[in-house]
Short mmCIF file of C-alpha atoms in Angstrom, two decimals:
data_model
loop_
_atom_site.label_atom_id
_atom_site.label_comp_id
_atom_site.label_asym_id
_atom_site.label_seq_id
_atom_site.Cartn_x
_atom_site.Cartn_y
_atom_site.Cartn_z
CA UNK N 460 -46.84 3.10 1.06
CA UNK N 461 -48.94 -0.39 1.36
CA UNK N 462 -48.20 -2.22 4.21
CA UNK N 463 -46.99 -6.05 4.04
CA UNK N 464 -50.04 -7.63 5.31
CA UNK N 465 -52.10 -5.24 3.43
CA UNK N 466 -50.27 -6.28 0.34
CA UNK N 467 -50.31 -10.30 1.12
CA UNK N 468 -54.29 -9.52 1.83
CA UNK N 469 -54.71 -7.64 -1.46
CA UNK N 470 -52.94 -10.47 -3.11
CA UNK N 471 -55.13 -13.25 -1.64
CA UNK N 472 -58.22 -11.49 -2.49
CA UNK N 473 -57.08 -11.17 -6.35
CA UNK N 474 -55.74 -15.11 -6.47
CA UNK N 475 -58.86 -16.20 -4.67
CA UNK N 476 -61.25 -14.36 -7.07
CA UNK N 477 -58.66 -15.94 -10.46
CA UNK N 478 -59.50 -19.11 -8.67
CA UNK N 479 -63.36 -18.72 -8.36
CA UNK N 480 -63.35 -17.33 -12.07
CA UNK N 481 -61.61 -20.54 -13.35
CA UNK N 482 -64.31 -23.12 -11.26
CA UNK N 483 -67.07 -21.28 -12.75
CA UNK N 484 -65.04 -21.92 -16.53
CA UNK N 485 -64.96 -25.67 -15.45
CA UNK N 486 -68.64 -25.52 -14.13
CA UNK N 487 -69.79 -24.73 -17.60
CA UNK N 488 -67.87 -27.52 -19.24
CA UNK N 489 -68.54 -30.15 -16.93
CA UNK N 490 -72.39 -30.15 -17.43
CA UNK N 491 -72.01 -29.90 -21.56
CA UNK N 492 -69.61 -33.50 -21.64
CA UNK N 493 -71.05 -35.62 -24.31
CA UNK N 494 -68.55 -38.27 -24.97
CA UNK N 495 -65.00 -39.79 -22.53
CA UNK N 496 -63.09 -36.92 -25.25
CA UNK N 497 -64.59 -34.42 -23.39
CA UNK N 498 -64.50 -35.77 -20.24
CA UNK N 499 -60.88 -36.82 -20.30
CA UNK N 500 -60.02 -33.25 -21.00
CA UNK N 501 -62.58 -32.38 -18.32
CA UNK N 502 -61.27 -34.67 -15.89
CA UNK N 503 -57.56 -33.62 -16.38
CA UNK N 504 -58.09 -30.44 -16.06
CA UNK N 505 -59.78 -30.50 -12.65
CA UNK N 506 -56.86 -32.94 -11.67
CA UNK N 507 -54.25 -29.88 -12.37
CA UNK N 508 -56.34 -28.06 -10.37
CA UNK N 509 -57.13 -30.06 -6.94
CA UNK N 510 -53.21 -31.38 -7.28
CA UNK N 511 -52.59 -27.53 -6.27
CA UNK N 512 -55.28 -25.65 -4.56
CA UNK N 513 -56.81 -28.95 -2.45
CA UNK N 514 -53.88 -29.12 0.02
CA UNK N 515 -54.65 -33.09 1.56
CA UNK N 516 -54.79 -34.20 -2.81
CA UNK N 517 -51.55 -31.98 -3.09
CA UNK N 518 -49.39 -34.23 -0.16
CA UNK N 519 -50.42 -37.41 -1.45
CA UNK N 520 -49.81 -36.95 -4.90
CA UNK N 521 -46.21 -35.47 -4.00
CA UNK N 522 -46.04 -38.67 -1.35
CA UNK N 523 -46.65 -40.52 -4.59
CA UNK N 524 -43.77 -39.12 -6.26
CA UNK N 525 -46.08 -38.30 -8.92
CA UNK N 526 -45.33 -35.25 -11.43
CA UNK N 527 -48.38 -33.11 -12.39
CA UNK N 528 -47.45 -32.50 -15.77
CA UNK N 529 -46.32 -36.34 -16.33
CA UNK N 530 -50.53 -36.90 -16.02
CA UNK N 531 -51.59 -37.02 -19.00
CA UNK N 532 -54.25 -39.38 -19.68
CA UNK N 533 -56.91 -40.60 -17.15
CA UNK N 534 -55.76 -43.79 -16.26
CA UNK N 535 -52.70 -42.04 -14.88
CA UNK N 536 -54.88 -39.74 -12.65
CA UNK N 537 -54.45 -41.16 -9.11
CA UNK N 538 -57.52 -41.55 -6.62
CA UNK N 539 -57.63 -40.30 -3.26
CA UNK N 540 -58.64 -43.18 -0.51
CA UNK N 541 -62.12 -42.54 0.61
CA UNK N 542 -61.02 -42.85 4.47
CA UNK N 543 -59.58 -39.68 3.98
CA UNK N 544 -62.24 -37.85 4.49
CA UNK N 545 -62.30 -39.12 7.72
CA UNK N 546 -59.31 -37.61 8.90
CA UNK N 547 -59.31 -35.01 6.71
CA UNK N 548 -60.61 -31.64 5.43
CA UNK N 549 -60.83 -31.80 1.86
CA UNK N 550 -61.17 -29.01 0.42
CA UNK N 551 -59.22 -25.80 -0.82
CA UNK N 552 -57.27 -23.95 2.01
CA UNK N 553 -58.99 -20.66 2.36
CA UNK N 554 -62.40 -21.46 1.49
CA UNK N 555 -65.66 -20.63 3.11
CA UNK N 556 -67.59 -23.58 3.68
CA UNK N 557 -71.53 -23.31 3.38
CA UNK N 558 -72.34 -26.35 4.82
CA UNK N 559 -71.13 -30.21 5.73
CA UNK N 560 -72.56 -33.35 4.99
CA UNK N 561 -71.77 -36.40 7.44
CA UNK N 562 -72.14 -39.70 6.59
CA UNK N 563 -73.96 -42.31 9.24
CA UNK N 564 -72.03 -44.24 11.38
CA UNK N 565 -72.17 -46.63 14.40
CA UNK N 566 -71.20 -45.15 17.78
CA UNK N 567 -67.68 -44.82 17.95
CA UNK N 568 -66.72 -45.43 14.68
CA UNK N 569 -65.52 -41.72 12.53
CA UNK N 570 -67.89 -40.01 9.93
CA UNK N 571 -67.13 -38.86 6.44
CA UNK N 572 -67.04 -34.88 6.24
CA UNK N 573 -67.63 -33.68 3.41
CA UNK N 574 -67.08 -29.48 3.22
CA UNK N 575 -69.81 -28.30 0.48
CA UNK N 576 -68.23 -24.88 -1.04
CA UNK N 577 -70.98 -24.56 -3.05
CA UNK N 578 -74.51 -26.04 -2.33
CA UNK N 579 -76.04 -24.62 -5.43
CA UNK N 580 -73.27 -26.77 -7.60
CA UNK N 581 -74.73 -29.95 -5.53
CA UNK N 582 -78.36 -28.98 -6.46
CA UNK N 583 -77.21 -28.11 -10.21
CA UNK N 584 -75.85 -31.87 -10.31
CA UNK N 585 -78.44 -33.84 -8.87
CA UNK N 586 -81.25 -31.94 -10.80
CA UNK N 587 -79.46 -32.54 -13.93
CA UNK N 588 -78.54 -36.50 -13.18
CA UNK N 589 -82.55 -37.00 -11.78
CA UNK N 590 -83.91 -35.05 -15.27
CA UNK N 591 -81.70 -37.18 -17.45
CA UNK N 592 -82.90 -40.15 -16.21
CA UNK N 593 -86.89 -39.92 -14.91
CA UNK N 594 -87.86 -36.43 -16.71
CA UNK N 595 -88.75 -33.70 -14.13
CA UNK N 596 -89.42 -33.72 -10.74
CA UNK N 597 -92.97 -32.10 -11.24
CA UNK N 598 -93.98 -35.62 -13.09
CA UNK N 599 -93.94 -37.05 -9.82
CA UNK N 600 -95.32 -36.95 -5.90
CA UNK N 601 -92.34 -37.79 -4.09
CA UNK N 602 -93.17 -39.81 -0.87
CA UNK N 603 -89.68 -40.22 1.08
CA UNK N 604 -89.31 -42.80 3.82
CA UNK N 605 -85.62 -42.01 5.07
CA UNK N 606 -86.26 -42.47 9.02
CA UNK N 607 -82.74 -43.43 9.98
CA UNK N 608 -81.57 -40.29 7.76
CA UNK N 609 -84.33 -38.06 9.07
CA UNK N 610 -82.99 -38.53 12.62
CA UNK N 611 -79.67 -36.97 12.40
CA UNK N 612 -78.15 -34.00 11.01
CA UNK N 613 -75.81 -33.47 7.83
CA UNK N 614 -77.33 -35.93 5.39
CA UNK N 615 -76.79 -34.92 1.78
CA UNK N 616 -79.18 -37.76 0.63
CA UNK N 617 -82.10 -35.73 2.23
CA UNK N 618 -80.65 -32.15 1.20
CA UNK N 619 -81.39 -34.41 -2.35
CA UNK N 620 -84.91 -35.11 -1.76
CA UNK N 621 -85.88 -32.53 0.28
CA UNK N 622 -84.98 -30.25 -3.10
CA UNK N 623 -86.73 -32.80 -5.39
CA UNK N 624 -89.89 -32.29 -3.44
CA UNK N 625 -90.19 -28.90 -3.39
CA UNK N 626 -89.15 -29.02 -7.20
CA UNK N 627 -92.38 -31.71 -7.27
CA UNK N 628 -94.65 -28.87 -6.62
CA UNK N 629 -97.25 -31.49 -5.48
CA UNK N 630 -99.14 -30.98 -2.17
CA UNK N 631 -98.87 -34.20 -1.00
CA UNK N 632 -94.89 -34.95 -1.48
CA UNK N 633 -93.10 -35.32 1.42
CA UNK N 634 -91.05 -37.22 3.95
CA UNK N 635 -92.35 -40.03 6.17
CA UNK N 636 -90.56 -40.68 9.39
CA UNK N 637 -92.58 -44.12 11.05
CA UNK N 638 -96.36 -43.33 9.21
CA UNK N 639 -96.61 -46.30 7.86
CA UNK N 640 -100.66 -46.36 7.79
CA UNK N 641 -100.64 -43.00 5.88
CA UNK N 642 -98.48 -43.40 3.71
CA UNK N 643 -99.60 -46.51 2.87
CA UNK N 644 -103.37 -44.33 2.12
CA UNK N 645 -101.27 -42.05 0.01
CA UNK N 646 -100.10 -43.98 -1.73
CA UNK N 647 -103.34 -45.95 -2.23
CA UNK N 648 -104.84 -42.57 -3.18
CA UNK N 649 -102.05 -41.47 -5.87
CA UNK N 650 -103.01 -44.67 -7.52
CA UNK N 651 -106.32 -44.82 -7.56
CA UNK N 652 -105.84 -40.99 -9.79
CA UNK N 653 -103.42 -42.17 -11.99
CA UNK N 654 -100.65 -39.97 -10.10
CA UNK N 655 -97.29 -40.80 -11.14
CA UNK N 656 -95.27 -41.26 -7.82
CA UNK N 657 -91.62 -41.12 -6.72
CA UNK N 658 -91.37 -43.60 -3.19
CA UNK N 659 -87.74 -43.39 -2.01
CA UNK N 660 -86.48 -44.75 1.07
CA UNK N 661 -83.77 -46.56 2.52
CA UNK N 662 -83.89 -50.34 2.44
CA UNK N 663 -84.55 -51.83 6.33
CA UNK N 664 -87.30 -48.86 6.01
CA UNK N 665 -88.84 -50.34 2.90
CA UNK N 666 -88.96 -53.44 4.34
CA UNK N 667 -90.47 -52.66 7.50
CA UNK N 668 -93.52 -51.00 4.69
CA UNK N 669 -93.90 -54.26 2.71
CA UNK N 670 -94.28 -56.11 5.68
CA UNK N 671 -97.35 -54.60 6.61
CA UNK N 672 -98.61 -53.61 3.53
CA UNK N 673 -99.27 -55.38 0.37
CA UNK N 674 -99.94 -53.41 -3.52
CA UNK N 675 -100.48 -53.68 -7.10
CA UNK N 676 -98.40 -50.78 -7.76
CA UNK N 677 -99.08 -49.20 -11.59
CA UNK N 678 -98.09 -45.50 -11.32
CA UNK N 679 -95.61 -45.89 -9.07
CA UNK N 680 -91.50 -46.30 -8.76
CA UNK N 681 -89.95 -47.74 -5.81
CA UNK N 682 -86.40 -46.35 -5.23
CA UNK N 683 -84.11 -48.13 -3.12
CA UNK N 684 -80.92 -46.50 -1.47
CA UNK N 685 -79.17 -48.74 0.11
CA UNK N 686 -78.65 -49.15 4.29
CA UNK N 687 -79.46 -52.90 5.83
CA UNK N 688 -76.72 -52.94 7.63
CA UNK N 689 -77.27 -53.29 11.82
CA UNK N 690 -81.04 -52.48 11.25
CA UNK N 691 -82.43 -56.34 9.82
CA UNK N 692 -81.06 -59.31 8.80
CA UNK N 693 -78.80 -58.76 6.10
CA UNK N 694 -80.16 -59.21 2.46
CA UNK N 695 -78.30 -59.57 -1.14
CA UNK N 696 -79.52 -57.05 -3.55
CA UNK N 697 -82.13 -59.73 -5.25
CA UNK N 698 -83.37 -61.13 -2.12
CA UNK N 699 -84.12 -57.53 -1.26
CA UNK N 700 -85.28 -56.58 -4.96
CA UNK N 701 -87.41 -59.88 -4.50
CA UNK N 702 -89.11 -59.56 -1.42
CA UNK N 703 -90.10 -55.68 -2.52
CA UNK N 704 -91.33 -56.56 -6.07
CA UNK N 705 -93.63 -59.42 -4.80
CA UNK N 706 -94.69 -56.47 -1.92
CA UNK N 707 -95.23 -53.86 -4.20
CA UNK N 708 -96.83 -55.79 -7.00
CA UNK N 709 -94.22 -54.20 -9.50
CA UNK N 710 -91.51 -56.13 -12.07
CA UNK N 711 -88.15 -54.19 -10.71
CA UNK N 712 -86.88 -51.95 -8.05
CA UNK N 713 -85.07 -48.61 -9.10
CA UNK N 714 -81.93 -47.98 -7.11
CA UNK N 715 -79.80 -45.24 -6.16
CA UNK N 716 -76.16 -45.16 -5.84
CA UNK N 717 -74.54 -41.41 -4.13
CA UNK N 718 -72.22 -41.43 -1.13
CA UNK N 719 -72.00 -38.26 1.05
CA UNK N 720 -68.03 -38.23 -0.09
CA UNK N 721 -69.68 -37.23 -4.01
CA UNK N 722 -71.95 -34.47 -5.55
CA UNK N 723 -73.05 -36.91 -7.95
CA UNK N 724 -75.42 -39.69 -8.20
CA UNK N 725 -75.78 -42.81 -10.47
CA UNK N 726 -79.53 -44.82 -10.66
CA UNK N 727 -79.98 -48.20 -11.59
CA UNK N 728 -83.98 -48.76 -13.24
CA UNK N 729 -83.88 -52.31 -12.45
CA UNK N 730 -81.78 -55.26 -11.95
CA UNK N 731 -79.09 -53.57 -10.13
CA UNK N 732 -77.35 -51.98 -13.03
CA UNK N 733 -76.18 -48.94 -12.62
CA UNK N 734 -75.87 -45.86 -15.25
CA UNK N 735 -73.54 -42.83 -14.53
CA UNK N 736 -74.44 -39.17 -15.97
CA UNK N 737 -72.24 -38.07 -18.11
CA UNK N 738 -69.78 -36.25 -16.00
CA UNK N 739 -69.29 -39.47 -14.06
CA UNK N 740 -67.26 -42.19 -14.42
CA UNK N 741 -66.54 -45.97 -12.71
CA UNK N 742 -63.18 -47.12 -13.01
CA UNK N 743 -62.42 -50.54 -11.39
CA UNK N 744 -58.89 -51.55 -9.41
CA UNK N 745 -57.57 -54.36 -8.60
CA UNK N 746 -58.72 -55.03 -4.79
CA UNK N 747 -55.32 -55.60 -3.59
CA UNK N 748 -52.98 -53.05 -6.19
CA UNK N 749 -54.69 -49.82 -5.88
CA UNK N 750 -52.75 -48.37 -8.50
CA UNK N 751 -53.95 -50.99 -11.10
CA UNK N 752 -57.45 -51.34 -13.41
CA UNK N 753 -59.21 -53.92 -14.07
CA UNK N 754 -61.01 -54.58 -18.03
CA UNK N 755 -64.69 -54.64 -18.51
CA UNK N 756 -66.44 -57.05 -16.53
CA UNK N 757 -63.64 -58.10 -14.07
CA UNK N 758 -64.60 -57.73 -9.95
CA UNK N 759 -62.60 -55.33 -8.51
CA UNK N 760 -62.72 -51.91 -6.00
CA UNK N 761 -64.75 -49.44 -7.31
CA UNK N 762 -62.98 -46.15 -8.02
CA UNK N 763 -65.12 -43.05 -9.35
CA UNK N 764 -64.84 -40.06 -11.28
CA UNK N 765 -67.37 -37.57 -9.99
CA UNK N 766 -66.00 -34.23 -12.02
CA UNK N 767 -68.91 -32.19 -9.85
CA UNK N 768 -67.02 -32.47 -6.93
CA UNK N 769 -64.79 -29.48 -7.71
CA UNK N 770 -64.04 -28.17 -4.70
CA UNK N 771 -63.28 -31.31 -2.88
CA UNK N 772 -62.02 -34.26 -4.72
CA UNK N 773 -63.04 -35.65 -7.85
CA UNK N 774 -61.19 -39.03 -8.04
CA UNK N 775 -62.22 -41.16 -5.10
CA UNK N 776 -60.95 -44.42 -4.14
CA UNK N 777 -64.05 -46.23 -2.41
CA UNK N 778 -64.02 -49.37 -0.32
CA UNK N 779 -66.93 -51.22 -2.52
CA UNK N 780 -66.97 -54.01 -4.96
CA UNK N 781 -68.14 -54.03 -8.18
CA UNK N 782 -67.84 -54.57 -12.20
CA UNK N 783 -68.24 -52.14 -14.73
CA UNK N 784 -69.85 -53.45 -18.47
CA UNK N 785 -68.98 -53.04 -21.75
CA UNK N 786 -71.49 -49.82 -21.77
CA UNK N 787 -69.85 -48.25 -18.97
CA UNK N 788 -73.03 -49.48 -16.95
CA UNK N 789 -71.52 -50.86 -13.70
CA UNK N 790 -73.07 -53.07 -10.97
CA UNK N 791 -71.83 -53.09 -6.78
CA UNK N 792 -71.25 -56.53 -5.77
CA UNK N 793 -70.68 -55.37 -1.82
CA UNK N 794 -67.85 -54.26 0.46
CA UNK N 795 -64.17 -54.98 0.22
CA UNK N 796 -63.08 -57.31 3.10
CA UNK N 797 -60.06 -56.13 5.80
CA UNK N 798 -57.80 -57.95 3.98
CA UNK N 799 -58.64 -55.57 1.34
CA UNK N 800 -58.90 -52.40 2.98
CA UNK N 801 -55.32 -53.39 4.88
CA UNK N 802 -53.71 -53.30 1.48
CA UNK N 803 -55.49 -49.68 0.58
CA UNK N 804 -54.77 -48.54 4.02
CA UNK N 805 -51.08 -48.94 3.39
CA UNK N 806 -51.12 -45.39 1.42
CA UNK N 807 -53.09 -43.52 4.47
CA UNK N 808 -51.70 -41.41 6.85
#
């Protein structure tokens, strides 16, 4: 006869191998959406799914008094506060974790967590987004000046490039921590060839470059990510995207928008305008109902859709500001102010 707990552990096993089988299903589908059909099938899906098997999702859609099977069309789907993970695993009870990003923070203040299941899913998503939108890595030399990321452990932004340059299979790609005079050679060099180059970095960092160095850049994109904040006097996006144009000698800065909460990642080619892949989606609240939308071209919170985040959450309440367009483009207009946040905050616990 089979003992109890060699029963429950038989059991486990076979519901935890079901569950595996029926990510991999939605793995397939979620990288073949071609139109909001699709994704709203997608999308609902995945909601079933987290509602049950990602415990933290589970008790606040039951604290919302919300039925599961009542759900369903997307705008019904409710988002999950980003502060949660904060104070929060979120993930599926039961899992083996690979790895965890952190996000950067100030001393004292908590970090984001978030508990990567699968690392290869996070590489399959950012490959895809970067091909759809500037071809193949091994186009480019990647130069990567992400000092304040560099410094500290956990970053999925440099698990992202750190991939992308090895996928750039070009001996010079790399990261730059304070080089300023080489890189600035490099990059002197790459031009002078005809190279096409990839320079990424984080915005004080950026800055800190164009002050000291001055280009005609032809073969080259500059990629801004975000992060002024506590390092130099605080810029809007078109002071910034200013200043670095007339530095770099180029007509617009690329930008990329990824949080360490998503596996996704949406780029903006100029102007601050923002373009999701396919199996991501903005949705914008009202700042101060978080269960309410706002119509096309309307500032509210931003929430997002990030269906690659499977084994974690993929409807995320964040605390930024923004509009989406007609075209499902979307722009980020800054952060929501405590008054905000206090009315979001009312749901956490």
């Amino acid at each position: 006869m089979v003992s109890h707990p060699a029963l429950v552990g038989w059991l486990f096993f076979i519901l935890n191998n079901l569950y595996l089988c029926a990510m991999e299903n939605i793995k397939n589908e979620i990288f073949g959406i071609t139109d909001n059909k699709q994704f709203e099938k997608v999308a609902l899906k995945i909601f079933r799914d987290q509602a049950e098997n990602i415990p933290v999702y589970r008790e606040y859609v039951n604290r919302l008094k919300i039925n599961v099977d009542d759900v369903d069309r997307l705008d019904k789907i409710p988002f999950l506060p980003i502060q949660f993970f904060k104070t929060h695993e979120v993930k599926p009870a039961n899992q083996k974790v690979e790895t965890i990003f952190t996000s950067s923070g100030t001393t004292g203040t908590q970090t984001s967590r978030h508990f990567v299941v699968d690392a290869d899913l996070y590489k399959k998503s950012f490959q895809a987004s970067f091909s759809k939108f500037y071809g193949n890595p091994s186009d480019y030399c990647i130069l990567a000046l992400l000092p304040s990321y560099l410094e500290r452990q956990g970053s999925s932004l440099v698990f992202m490039v750190e991939e992308l340059i090895k996928q750039s299979h070009h001996p010079d790609s790399g990261f730059f921590l304070n080089e300023f005079d080489a890189l600035a050679e490099l990059i002197k060099r790459m031009e002078s060839k005809g190279q096409k180059c990839l320079l990424i970095g984080v915005s004080f960092a950026l800055v800190d470059f164009a002050d000291r160095f001055k280009f005609s850049l032809k073969n080259t994109i500059v990629m801004e990510t975000g992060g002024m904040k506590g390092r130099k006097k605080e810029m809007i996006r078109e002071e910034l995207h200013h200043y670095l144009c007339e530095a770099f000698g180029i007509q617009t800065i690329h930008s990329e928008y990824g949080m360490t909460e998503l596996f996704s990642q949406a780029y903006s080619n100029g102007n601050g305008i923002f373009q999701c892949p396919p199996w991501m989606k903005i949705v914008i609240r009202d700042p101060y109902d978080p269960f309410s939308t706002l119509p096309a071209e309307k500032v509210g919170a931003i929430n997002i859709i990030d269906l690659a985040n499977i084994y974690s959450c993929s409807f995320i309440q964040t605390e930024d500001l923004g509009k989406v367009y007609k075209d499902e483009s979307f722009e980020v207009l800054g952060r929501m102010n405590d008054a905000q946040l206090r009315g979001c905050n009312l749901l956490v616990y």
